[in-house]
PDB file of C-alpha atoms and ligand atoms in Angstrom:
ATOM      1  CA  UNK A 189      18.841   3.928  13.634  1.00 96.00           C
ATOM      2  CA  UNK A 190      18.314   1.041  15.939  1.00 98.00           C
ATOM      3  CA  UNK A 191      17.305  -2.317  14.418  1.00 98.00           C
ATOM      4  CA  UNK A 192      14.780  -4.268  16.418  1.00 98.00           C
ATOM      5  CA  UNK A 193      14.355  -7.970  15.547  1.00 96.00           C
ATOM      6  CA  UNK A 194      11.829  -9.312  18.029  1.00 98.00           C
ATOM      7  CA  UNK A 195       8.312  -8.316  19.177  1.00 98.00           C
ATOM      8  CA  UNK A 196       9.559  -8.506  22.791  1.00 98.00           C
ATOM      9  CA  UNK A 197      12.286  -6.065  21.922  1.00 98.00           C
ATOM     10  CA  UNK A 198       9.914  -3.713  20.115  1.00 98.00           C
ATOM     11  CA  UNK A 199       7.616  -3.722  23.018  1.00 98.00           C
ATOM     12  CA  UNK A 200      10.321  -2.801  25.455  1.00 98.00           C
ATOM     13  CA  UNK A 201      11.433   0.046  23.053  1.00 98.00           C
ATOM     14  CA  UNK A 202       7.996   1.291  22.720  1.00 98.00           C
ATOM     15  CA  UNK A 203       7.338   1.285  26.488  1.00 97.00           C
ATOM     16  CA  UNK A 204      10.465   3.350  27.106  1.00 97.00           C
ATOM     17  CA  UNK A 205       9.693   6.121  24.506  1.00 98.00           C
ATOM     18  CA  UNK A 206       8.870   9.352  26.150  1.00 97.00           C
ATOM     19  CA  UNK A 207       5.101   9.944  26.471  1.00 96.00           C
ATOM     20  CA  UNK A 208       5.230  13.599  25.212  1.00 97.00           C
ATOM     21  CA  UNK A 209       6.735  12.422  21.810  1.00 98.00           C
ATOM     22  CA  UNK A 210       4.544  11.780  18.783  1.00 98.00           C
ATOM     23  CA  UNK A 211       5.332   8.306  17.038  1.00 98.00           C
ATOM     24  CA  UNK A 212       5.068   7.952  13.334  1.00 98.00           C
ATOM     25  CA  UNK A 213       4.948   4.400  11.884  1.00 98.00           C
ATOM     26  CA  UNK A 214       5.692   3.421   8.203  1.00 98.00           C
ATOM     27  CA  UNK A 215       4.780  -0.215   7.672  1.00 98.00           C
ATOM     28  CA  UNK A 216       6.344  -1.695   4.435  1.00 98.00           C
ATOM     29  CA  UNK A 217       7.352  -4.925   2.767  1.00 98.00           C
ATOM     30  CA  UNK A 218      10.832  -3.681   2.018  1.00 97.00           C
ATOM     31  CA  UNK A 219      12.562  -3.296  -1.269  1.00 97.00           C
ATOM     32  CA  UNK A 220      12.312   0.356  -0.606  1.00 98.00           C
ATOM     33  CA  UNK A 221      11.950   2.976  -3.295  1.00 98.00           C
ATOM     34  CA  UNK A 222      10.934   6.802  -3.468  1.00 98.00           C
ATOM     35  CA  UNK A 223       7.277   5.994  -2.623  1.00 98.00           C
ATOM     36  CA  UNK A 224       8.194   4.388   0.670  1.00 98.00           C
ATOM     37  CA  UNK A 225      10.719   7.165   1.462  1.00 98.00           C
ATOM     38  CA  UNK A 226       8.217   9.781   0.890  1.00 98.00           C
ATOM     39  CA  UNK A 227       6.257   8.206   3.848  1.00 98.00           C
ATOM     40  CA  UNK A 228       9.273   8.332   5.987  1.00 98.00           C
ATOM     41  CA  UNK A 229       9.852  12.001   5.063  1.00 98.00           C
ATOM     42  CA  UNK A 230       6.184  12.805   5.951  1.00 98.00           C
ATOM     43  CA  UNK A 231       6.631  11.009   9.380  1.00 98.00           C
ATOM     44  CA  UNK A 232       9.918  13.000   9.876  1.00 98.00           C
ATOM     45  CA  UNK A 233       8.072  16.112   9.050  1.00 98.00           C
ATOM     46  CA  UNK A 234       4.985  15.375  11.337  1.00 98.00           C
ATOM     47  CA  UNK A 235       6.244  13.261  14.227  1.00 98.00           C
ATOM     48  CA  UNK A 236       9.040  13.318  16.737  1.00 98.00           C
ATOM     49  CA  UNK A 237       9.963   9.626  16.423  1.00 98.00           C
ATOM     50  CA  UNK A 238       9.829   7.501  13.227  1.00 98.00           C
ATOM     51  CA  UNK A 239       9.456   3.687  13.207  1.00 98.00           C
ATOM     52  CA  UNK A 240       9.604   1.728   9.921  1.00 98.00           C
ATOM     53  CA  UNK A 241       8.802  -2.011   9.749  1.00 98.00           C
ATOM     54  CA  UNK A 242       9.989  -4.248   7.074  1.00 98.00           C
ATOM     55  CA  UNK A 243       8.004  -7.436   6.777  1.00 98.00           C
ATOM     56  CA  UNK A 244       6.796  -9.556   3.708  1.00 98.00           C
ATOM     57  CA  UNK A 245       3.579 -10.586   5.245  1.00 98.00           C
ATOM     58  CA  UNK A 246       2.858 -14.149   3.804  1.00 98.00           C
ATOM     59  CA  UNK A 247      -0.868 -13.948   4.744  1.00 97.00           C
ATOM     60  CA  UNK A 248      -1.707 -11.334   2.182  1.00 97.00           C
ATOM     61  CA  UNK A 249      -0.382 -13.311  -0.750  1.00 97.00           C
ATOM     62  CA  UNK A 250      -2.702 -15.831  -2.550  1.00 96.00           C
ATOM     63  CA  UNK A 251      -1.492 -19.439  -3.299  1.00 94.00           C
ATOM     64  CA  UNK A 252      -0.512 -18.529  -6.883  1.00 91.00           C
ATOM     65  CA  UNK A 253       1.068 -15.116  -6.111  1.00 95.00           C
ATOM     66  CA  UNK A 254       4.601 -13.886  -5.923  1.00 92.00           C
ATOM     67  CA  UNK A 255       5.400 -14.412  -2.186  1.00 96.00           C
ATOM     68  CA  UNK A 256       8.445 -16.453  -2.815  1.00 94.00           C
ATOM     69  CA  UNK A 257       9.890 -14.196  -5.612  1.00 94.00           C
ATOM     70  CA  UNK A 258       8.942 -10.884  -3.846  1.00 95.00           C
ATOM     71  CA  UNK A 259      12.119  -8.746  -4.006  1.00 95.00           C
ATOM     72  CA  UNK A 260      14.161  -8.391  -0.713  1.00 96.00           C
ATOM     73  CA  UNK A 261      17.210  -6.541  -0.070  1.00 97.00           C
ATOM     74  CA  UNK A 262      17.520  -5.668   3.553  1.00 96.00           C
ATOM     75  CA  UNK A 263      21.138  -4.037   3.249  1.00 97.00           C
ATOM     76  CA  UNK A 264      19.941  -1.779   0.626  1.00 98.00           C
ATOM     77  CA  UNK A 265      16.788  -0.872   2.533  1.00 98.00           C
ATOM     78  CA  UNK A 266      18.726  -0.030   5.622  1.00 98.00           C
ATOM     79  CA  UNK A 267      21.144   2.152   3.570  1.00 98.00           C
ATOM     80  CA  UNK A 268      18.235   3.955   2.034  1.00 98.00           C
ATOM     81  CA  UNK A 269      16.604   4.643   5.458  1.00 98.00           C
ATOM     82  CA  UNK A 270      19.866   5.718   6.997  1.00 97.00           C
ATOM     83  CA  UNK A 271      19.573   8.919   4.905  1.00 96.00           C
ATOM     84  CA  UNK A 272      16.406   9.872   6.845  1.00 97.00           C
ATOM     85  CA  UNK A 273      15.679  10.217  10.515  1.00 97.00           C
ATOM     86  CA  UNK A 274      14.494   6.781  11.305  1.00 98.00           C
ATOM     87  CA  UNK A 275      14.719   5.883  15.005  1.00 98.00           C
ATOM     88  CA  UNK A 276      13.805   2.247  14.801  1.00 98.00           C
ATOM     89  CA  UNK A 277      13.529  -0.437  12.033  1.00 98.00           C
ATOM     90  CA  UNK A 278      11.363  -3.328  13.110  1.00 98.00           C
ATOM     91  CA  UNK A 279      11.748  -6.502  10.979  1.00 96.00           C
ATOM     92  CA  UNK A 280      10.029  -9.506  12.810  1.00 97.00           C
ATOM     93  CA  UNK A 281      10.265 -13.035  11.561  1.00 97.00           C
ATOM     94  CA  UNK A 282       7.287 -15.128  10.244  1.00 98.00           C
ATOM     95  CA  UNK A 283       7.604 -17.398  13.304  1.00 97.00           C
ATOM     96  CA  UNK A 284       7.019 -14.621  15.590  1.00 97.00           C
ATOM     97  CA  UNK A 285       4.111 -13.129  13.676  1.00 98.00           C
ATOM     98  CA  UNK A 286       2.398 -16.274  12.935  1.00 98.00           C
ATOM     99  CA  UNK A 287       3.492 -18.926  15.515  1.00 97.00           C
ATOM    100  CA  UNK A 288       2.188 -22.585  14.787  1.00 96.00           C
ATOM    101  CA  UNK A 289      -1.067 -22.136  16.924  1.00 95.00           C
ATOM    102  CA  UNK A 290      -1.969 -18.872  15.267  1.00 98.00           C
ATOM    103  CA  UNK A 291      -5.828 -18.431  14.817  1.00 98.00           C
ATOM    104  CA  UNK A 292      -7.038 -14.982  14.663  1.00 98.00           C
ATOM    105  CA  UNK A 293      -7.811 -12.895  11.526  1.00 98.00           C
ATOM    106  CA  UNK A 294      -9.361  -9.493  11.002  1.00 98.00           C
ATOM    107  CA  UNK A 295     -12.072  -9.134   8.226  1.00 97.00           C
ATOM    108  CA  UNK A 296     -13.256  -5.749   7.073  1.00 97.00           C
ATOM    109  CA  UNK A 297     -16.680  -6.752   5.523  1.00 96.00           C
ATOM    110  CA  UNK A 298     -17.709  -5.307   2.167  1.00 93.00           C
ATOM    111  CA  UNK A 299     -14.704  -3.168   1.382  1.00 95.00           C
ATOM    112  CA  UNK A 300     -12.321  -6.276   1.301  1.00 96.00           C
ATOM    113  CA  UNK A 301     -14.311  -8.137  -1.195  1.00 96.00           C
ATOM    114  CA  UNK A 302     -14.499  -5.604  -4.008  1.00 98.00           C
ATOM    115  CA  UNK A 303     -11.785  -4.269  -6.528  1.00 98.00           C
ATOM    116  CA  UNK A 304      -8.516  -5.820  -5.626  1.00 98.00           C
ATOM    117  CA  UNK A 305     -10.315  -7.892  -3.041  1.00 98.00           C
ATOM    118  CA  UNK A 306     -12.372  -9.602  -5.668  1.00 97.00           C
ATOM    119  CA  UNK A 307      -9.327 -10.719  -7.737  1.00 96.00           C
ATOM    120  CA  UNK A 308      -7.128 -11.434  -4.600  1.00 97.00           C
ATOM    121  CA  UNK A 309      -9.363 -13.396  -2.150  1.00 96.00           C
ATOM    122  CA  UNK A 310      -8.003 -13.137   1.296  1.00 97.00           C
ATOM    123  CA  UNK A 311      -5.624 -10.390   0.463  1.00 98.00           C
ATOM    124  CA  UNK A 312      -7.254  -7.699   2.610  1.00 98.00           C
ATOM    125  CA  UNK A 313      -7.815 -10.099   5.424  1.00 98.00           C
ATOM    126  CA  UNK A 314      -3.990 -10.632   5.606  1.00 98.00           C
ATOM    127  CA  UNK A 315      -3.341  -6.905   5.199  1.00 98.00           C
ATOM    128  CA  UNK A 316      -5.913  -5.913   7.946  1.00 98.00           C
ATOM    129  CA  UNK A 317      -4.367  -8.724  10.360  1.00 98.00           C
ATOM    130  CA  UNK A 318      -0.859  -7.785  10.007  1.00 98.00           C
ATOM    131  CA  UNK A 319      -1.404  -4.014  10.232  1.00 98.00           C
ATOM    132  CA  UNK A 320      -3.512  -4.561  13.449  1.00 98.00           C
ATOM    133  CA  UNK A 321      -0.806  -6.771  14.976  1.00 98.00           C
ATOM    134  CA  UNK A 322       1.974  -4.143  14.123  1.00 98.00           C
ATOM    135  CA  UNK A 323      -0.338  -1.269  15.376  1.00 98.00           C
ATOM    136  CA  UNK A 324      -0.710  -3.232  18.735  1.00 98.00           C
ATOM    137  CA  UNK A 325       3.018  -3.620  19.110  1.00 98.00           C
ATOM    138  CA  UNK A 326       4.214  -0.207  17.802  1.00 98.00           C
ATOM    139  CA  UNK A 327       1.309   1.841  19.138  1.00 98.00           C
ATOM    140  CA  UNK A 328       1.925   4.759  16.743  1.00 98.00           C
ATOM    141  CA  UNK A 329       0.057   8.046  16.835  1.00 98.00           C
ATOM    142  CA  UNK A 330       0.185   8.235  12.977  1.00 98.00           C
ATOM    143  CA  UNK A 331       0.526   5.546  10.454  1.00 98.00           C
ATOM    144  CA  UNK A 332       1.929   6.835   7.056  1.00 98.00           C
ATOM    145  CA  UNK A 333       0.613   5.110   3.944  1.00 98.00           C
ATOM    146  CA  UNK A 334       0.607   5.598   0.292  1.00 98.00           C
ATOM    147  CA  UNK A 335      -2.478   6.453  -1.697  1.00 98.00           C
ATOM    148  CA  UNK A 336      -1.247   4.152  -4.373  1.00 98.00           C
ATOM    149  CA  UNK A 337      -2.863   1.522  -2.373  1.00 98.00           C
ATOM    150  CA  UNK A 338      -5.959   3.484  -2.052  1.00 98.00           C
ATOM    151  CA  UNK A 339      -8.326   0.560  -1.277  1.00 98.00           C
ATOM    152  CA  UNK A 340      -5.868  -0.732   1.383  1.00 98.00           C
ATOM    153  CA  UNK A 341      -6.105   2.773   3.122  1.00 98.00           C
ATOM    154  CA  UNK A 342      -9.840   2.679   3.090  1.00 98.00           C
ATOM    155  CA  UNK A 343      -9.924  -0.880   4.577  1.00 98.00           C
ATOM    156  CA  UNK A 344      -7.528   0.026   7.275  1.00 98.00           C
ATOM    157  CA  UNK A 345      -9.131   3.328   8.209  1.00 98.00           C
ATOM    158  CA  UNK A 346     -12.432   1.355   8.673  1.00 98.00           C
ATOM    159  CA  UNK A 347     -10.670  -1.182  10.697  1.00 98.00           C
ATOM    160  CA  UNK A 348      -9.115   1.363  12.974  1.00 98.00           C
ATOM    161  CA  UNK A 349     -12.459   3.171  13.348  1.00 98.00           C
ATOM    162  CA  UNK A 350     -14.464  -0.107  14.139  1.00 98.00           C
ATOM    163  CA  UNK A 351     -12.020  -1.577  16.582  1.00 98.00           C
ATOM    164  CA  UNK A 352     -11.644   1.701  18.386  1.00 98.00           C
ATOM    165  CA  UNK A 353      -7.981   2.131  17.894  1.00 98.00           C
ATOM    166  CA  UNK A 354      -6.274   5.585  18.388  1.00 97.00           C
ATOM    167  CA  UNK A 355      -3.815   5.485  15.524  1.00 98.00           C
ATOM    168  CA  UNK A 356      -4.727   7.544  12.635  1.00 98.00           C
ATOM    169  CA  UNK A 357      -3.707   6.839   8.990  1.00 98.00           C
ATOM    170  CA  UNK A 358      -1.966   9.780   7.151  1.00 98.00           C
ATOM    171  CA  UNK A 359      -2.566   8.974   3.342  1.00 98.00           C
ATOM    172  CA  UNK A 360       0.219  10.329   1.294  1.00 98.00           C
ATOM    173  CA  UNK A 361       0.375  11.180  -2.460  1.00 98.00           C
ATOM    174  CA  UNK A 362       1.399   8.577  -4.995  1.00 98.00           C
ATOM    175  CA  UNK A 363       5.113   8.965  -5.986  1.00 98.00           C
ATOM    176  CA  UNK A 364       5.635   8.306  -9.777  1.00 98.00           C
ATOM    177  CA  UNK A 365       8.576   7.883 -12.033  1.00 98.00           C
ATOM    178  CA  UNK A 366       9.287  10.848 -14.399  1.00 98.00           C
ATOM    179  CA  UNK A 367       7.181   9.176 -17.194  1.00 98.00           C
ATOM    180  CA  UNK A 368       4.104   8.683 -14.851  1.00 98.00           C
ATOM    181  CA  UNK A 369       4.537   5.015 -13.837  1.00 98.00           C
ATOM    182  CA  UNK A 370       3.486   4.671 -10.160  1.00 98.00           C
ATOM    183  CA  UNK A 371       6.579   3.435  -8.148  1.00 98.00           C
ATOM    184  CA  UNK A 372       6.209  -0.112  -6.813  1.00 97.00           C
ATOM    185  CA  UNK A 373       8.574  -2.708  -5.502  1.00 94.00           C
ATOM    186  CA  UNK A 374       6.972  -4.989  -8.335  1.00 95.00           C
ATOM    187  CA  UNK A 375       8.201  -2.797 -10.991  1.00 97.00           C
ATOM    188  CA  UNK A 376      11.559  -4.546 -10.584  1.00 96.00           C
ATOM    189  CA  UNK A 377       9.836  -7.661 -12.277  1.00 97.00           C
ATOM    190  CA  UNK A 378       9.467  -5.695 -15.576  1.00 98.00           C
ATOM    191  CA  UNK A 379      11.936  -6.070 -18.362  1.00 98.00           C
ATOM    192  CA  UNK A 380      12.481  -2.916 -20.533  1.00 98.00           C
ATOM    193  CA  UNK A 381       9.717  -3.666 -23.042  1.00 98.00           C
ATOM    194  CA  UNK A 382       7.200  -4.608 -20.300  1.00 98.00           C
ATOM    195  CA  UNK A 383       8.294  -1.309 -18.491  1.00 98.00           C
ATOM    196  CA  UNK A 384       7.141   0.582 -21.394  1.00 98.00           C
ATOM    197  CA  UNK A 385       3.945  -1.272 -21.734  1.00 98.00           C
ATOM    198  CA  UNK A 386       3.302  -0.543 -18.054  1.00 98.00           C
ATOM    199  CA  UNK A 387       2.789   3.172 -18.693  1.00 98.00           C
ATOM    200  CA  UNK A 388      -0.582   2.253 -20.042  1.00 98.00           C
ATOM    201  CA  UNK A 389      -2.071   2.615 -16.541  1.00 98.00           C
ATOM    202  CA  UNK A 390      -0.901   6.226 -15.893  1.00 98.00           C
ATOM    203  CA  UNK A 391      -1.652   7.077 -19.434  1.00 98.00           C
ATOM    204  CA  UNK A 392      -5.239   5.666 -19.055  1.00 98.00           C
ATOM    205  CA  UNK A 393      -5.816   7.789 -16.065  1.00 98.00           C
ATOM    206  CA  UNK A 394      -4.672  10.895 -18.010  1.00 97.00           C
ATOM    207  CA  UNK A 395      -7.005  10.117 -20.898  1.00 98.00           C
ATOM    208  CA  UNK A 396      -9.991   9.665 -18.483  1.00 97.00           C
ATOM    209  CA  UNK A 397      -9.033  12.948 -16.625  1.00 95.00           C
ATOM    210  CA  UNK A 398      -8.840  14.747 -19.904  1.00 95.00           C
ATOM    211  CA  UNK A 399     -12.220  13.432 -20.952  1.00 95.00           C
ATOM    212  CA  UNK A 400     -13.841  14.374 -17.593  1.00 94.00           C
ATOM    213  CA  UNK A 401     -12.282  17.864 -17.807  1.00 92.00           C
ATOM    214  CA  UNK A 402     -13.928  18.159 -21.328  1.00 93.00           C
ATOM    215  CA  UNK A 403     -17.339  17.469 -19.705  1.00 93.00           C
ATOM    216  CA  UNK A 404     -17.892  13.664 -20.061  1.00 94.00           C
ATOM    217  CA  UNK A 405     -19.872  12.536 -17.049  1.00 95.00           C
ATOM    218  CA  UNK A 406     -20.799   8.942 -18.171  1.00 97.00           C
ATOM    219  CA  UNK A 407     -18.696   6.514 -15.990  1.00 97.00           C
ATOM    220  CA  UNK A 408     -19.190   3.500 -18.399  1.00 97.00           C
ATOM    221  CA  UNK A 409     -17.948   5.598 -21.341  1.00 97.00           C
ATOM    222  CA  UNK A 410     -14.807   6.901 -19.313  1.00 97.00           C
ATOM    223  CA  UNK A 411     -14.154   3.245 -18.062  1.00 98.00           C
ATOM    224  CA  UNK A 412     -14.243   2.209 -21.792  1.00 98.00           C
ATOM    225  CA  UNK A 413     -11.709   4.800 -22.713  1.00 98.00           C
ATOM    226  CA  UNK A 414      -9.424   3.507 -20.110  1.00 98.00           C
ATOM    227  CA  UNK A 415     -10.120  -0.148 -20.866  1.00 98.00           C
ATOM    228  CA  UNK A 416      -9.440   0.236 -24.588  1.00 98.00           C
ATOM    229  CA  UNK A 417      -6.160   1.954 -23.913  1.00 98.00           C
ATOM    230  CA  UNK A 418      -4.831  -0.605 -21.389  1.00 98.00           C
ATOM    231  CA  UNK A 419      -5.952  -3.602 -23.296  1.00 98.00           C
ATOM    232  CA  UNK A 420      -3.664  -2.790 -26.012  1.00 98.00           C
ATOM    233  CA  UNK A 421      -0.775  -3.172 -23.720  1.00 98.00           C
ATOM    234  CA  UNK A 422      -1.842  -5.696 -20.979  1.00 98.00           C
ATOM    235  CA  UNK A 423      -4.717  -7.536 -19.531  1.00 98.00           C
ATOM    236  CA  UNK A 424      -7.128  -5.509 -17.622  1.00 98.00           C
ATOM    237  CA  UNK A 425      -7.989  -7.060 -14.245  1.00 98.00           C
ATOM    238  CA  UNK A 426     -10.433  -4.295 -13.432  1.00 98.00           C
ATOM    239  CA  UNK A 427     -11.021  -0.566 -14.006  1.00 98.00           C
ATOM    240  CA  UNK A 428     -13.629   1.120 -12.049  1.00 98.00           C
ATOM    241  CA  UNK A 429     -14.780   4.646 -11.438  1.00 98.00           C
ATOM    242  CA  UNK A 430     -15.860   4.823  -7.794  1.00 97.00           C
ATOM    243  CA  UNK A 431     -16.865   7.157  -5.074  1.00 95.00           C
ATOM    244  CA  UNK A 432     -13.677   8.225  -3.367  1.00 94.00           C
ATOM    245  CA  UNK A 433     -15.236   7.666   0.067  1.00 92.00           C
ATOM    246  CA  UNK A 434     -16.965   4.291  -0.112  1.00 93.00           C
ATOM    247  CA  UNK A 435     -15.387   2.869  -3.311  1.00 96.00           C
ATOM    248  CA  UNK A 436     -18.761   2.001  -4.753  1.00 95.00           C
ATOM    249  CA  UNK A 437     -19.221   2.121  -8.535  1.00 95.00           C
ATOM    250  CA  UNK A 438     -20.744   5.195 -10.001  1.00 95.00           C
ATOM    251  CA  UNK A 439     -22.849   5.792 -13.079  1.00 94.00           C
ATOM    252  CA  UNK A 440     -22.188   9.553 -13.283  1.00 94.00           C
ATOM    253  CA  UNK A 441     -18.842  11.146 -12.224  1.00 94.00           C
ATOM    254  CA  UNK A 442     -17.750  14.410 -10.792  1.00 82.00           C
ATOM    255  CA  UNK A 443     -14.272  15.699 -10.033  1.00 69.00           C
ATOM    256  CA  UNK A 444     -14.158  13.974  -6.701  1.00 71.00           C
ATOM    257  CA  UNK A 445     -14.792  10.570  -8.334  1.00 95.00           C
ATOM    258  CA  UNK A 446     -11.788   8.260  -8.464  1.00 97.00           C
ATOM    259  CA  UNK A 447     -10.638   5.862 -11.045  1.00 98.00           C
ATOM    260  CA  UNK A 448      -8.943   2.848  -9.768  1.00 98.00           C
ATOM    261  CA  UNK A 449      -7.515  -0.159 -11.735  1.00 98.00           C
ATOM    262  CA  UNK A 450      -5.410  -3.254 -11.721  1.00 98.00           C
ATOM    263  CA  UNK A 451      -3.791  -4.286 -15.100  1.00 98.00           C
ATOM    264  CA  UNK A 452      -1.496  -7.413 -15.774  1.00 98.00           C
ATOM    265  CA  UNK A 453       1.561  -6.754 -17.780  1.00 98.00           C
ATOM    266  CA  UNK A 454       2.223 -10.398 -18.701  1.00 98.00           C
ATOM    267  CA  UNK A 455       2.394 -11.968 -15.059  1.00 96.00           C
ATOM    268  CA  UNK A 456       3.131  -8.647 -13.377  1.00 97.00           C
ATOM    269  CA  UNK A 457       0.001  -7.201 -11.694  1.00 97.00           C
ATOM    270  CA  UNK A 458       0.206  -3.447 -11.412  1.00 98.00           C
ATOM    271  CA  UNK A 459      -2.253  -1.007  -9.683  1.00 98.00           C
ATOM    272  CA  UNK A 460      -2.899   2.661  -9.980  1.00 98.00           C
ATOM    273  CA  UNK A 461      -5.622   5.236  -9.071  1.00 98.00           C
ATOM    274  CA  UNK A 462      -6.281   9.001  -9.213  1.00 97.00           C
ATOM    275  CA  UNK A 463      -9.072  11.514  -8.466  1.00 96.00           C
ATOM    276  CA  UNK A 464     -10.677  12.586 -11.793  1.00 94.00           C
ATOM    277  CA  UNK A 465     -10.327  16.131 -10.752  1.00 77.00           C
ATOM    278  CA  UNK A 466      -6.497  15.889 -10.340  1.00 73.00           C
TER     279      UNK A 466
HETATM  280  P1  AMP B  93       4.518  -2.183   0.345  1.00 77.48           P
HETATM  281  O1  AMP B  93       5.920  -2.281   0.732  1.00 77.48           O
HETATM  282  O2  AMP B  93       4.124  -2.324  -1.110  1.00 77.48           O
HETATM  283  O3  AMP B  93       3.577  -2.832   1.238  1.00 77.48           O
HETATM  284  O4  AMP B  93       4.086  -0.531   0.500  1.00 77.48           O
HETATM  285  C1  AMP B  93       4.322   0.008   1.836  1.00 77.48           C
HETATM  286  C2  AMP B  93       3.713   1.415   1.920  1.00 77.48           C
HETATM  287  O5  AMP B  93       4.343   2.233   0.912  1.00 77.48           O
HETATM  288  C3  AMP B  93       2.189   1.437   1.639  1.00 77.48           C
HETATM  289  O6  AMP B  93       1.631   2.273   2.330  1.00 77.48           O
HETATM  290  C4  AMP B  93       2.139   1.741   0.231  1.00 77.48           C
HETATM  291  O7  AMP B  93       0.957   2.433  -0.248  1.00 77.48           O
HETATM  292  C5  AMP B  93       3.333   2.813  -0.008  1.00 77.48           C
HETATM  293  N1  AMP B  93       3.728   2.960  -1.397  1.00 77.48           N
HETATM  294  C6  AMP B  93       4.054   1.966  -2.234  1.00 77.48           C
HETATM  295  N2  AMP B  93       4.360   2.536  -3.453  1.00 77.48           N
HETATM  296  C7  AMP B  93       4.141   3.908  -3.253  1.00 77.48           C
HETATM  297  C8  AMP B  93       4.138   4.991  -4.241  1.00 77.48           C
HETATM  298  N3  AMP B  93       4.499   4.858  -5.376  1.00 77.48           N
HETATM  299  N4  AMP B  93       3.832   6.247  -3.670  1.00 77.48           N
HETATM  300  C9  AMP B  93       3.639   6.448  -2.298  1.00 77.48           C
HETATM  301  N5  AMP B  93       3.451   5.354  -1.523  1.00 77.48           N
HETATM  302  C10 AMP B  93       3.684   4.160  -1.919  1.00 77.48           C
END
């Protein structure tokens, strides 16, 4: 496992990789958990070479969000990664990624402004920009990403398509704790009582899946079931049943529709989603 600190060094490393080897890339913000590691494993299973990046990207955080308190523990991350076949870990600095005269941003119209994008203005602009920059530096064949950030996957797939990039996203399943909570670096903010309340998201998904399986097709009614459940434990940011392809809201659902949500447990904003047929 080689640590790569600069963009220049990463470019040299990349240039010297054998052209007949497939490159898997796992971009992360660190504070790794089993969800991140499942992506590393998927890259190991599908690619010859695995490159992981650890970079807390300031441009995807809003002014009142948790950039300064976002959990960081590089030593622990490197220890976890050393248990897999990780060829390179790239951790650039803010100064390299956003030098003082930085001016260019990537906007994926439409998809960036709905759901999480509506409550986090500028978030997906920051995500699309950093991922394009990393992809241009790392030039991977495959980018392994979690379906936990379902909208992020859609935004980035659209960006790669529209900008004619050859890297392809492999969307991997959500890894959950035994009790159903989707793993997230932000779960570390939760105290034991909040951690218990945080179960409302996965519980609401189950309730809606059960109602769908019993024949309920009315999206408004299904959303109400989830909202009533979650609002007992937290503050609902949004809960929406959408078309899995274009993320547009639906009136009538089928088993390929998706429920997607963000709920605040006090100040901690958690997201989750699932196909209704799962
Ligand atoms: P982050 O460090 O939060 O930016 O996440 C880095 C990558 O890990 C993204 O592609 C996330 O979707 C993915 N990821 C985060 N949590 C999970 C999870 N519970 N299951 C699967 N992938 C995840």
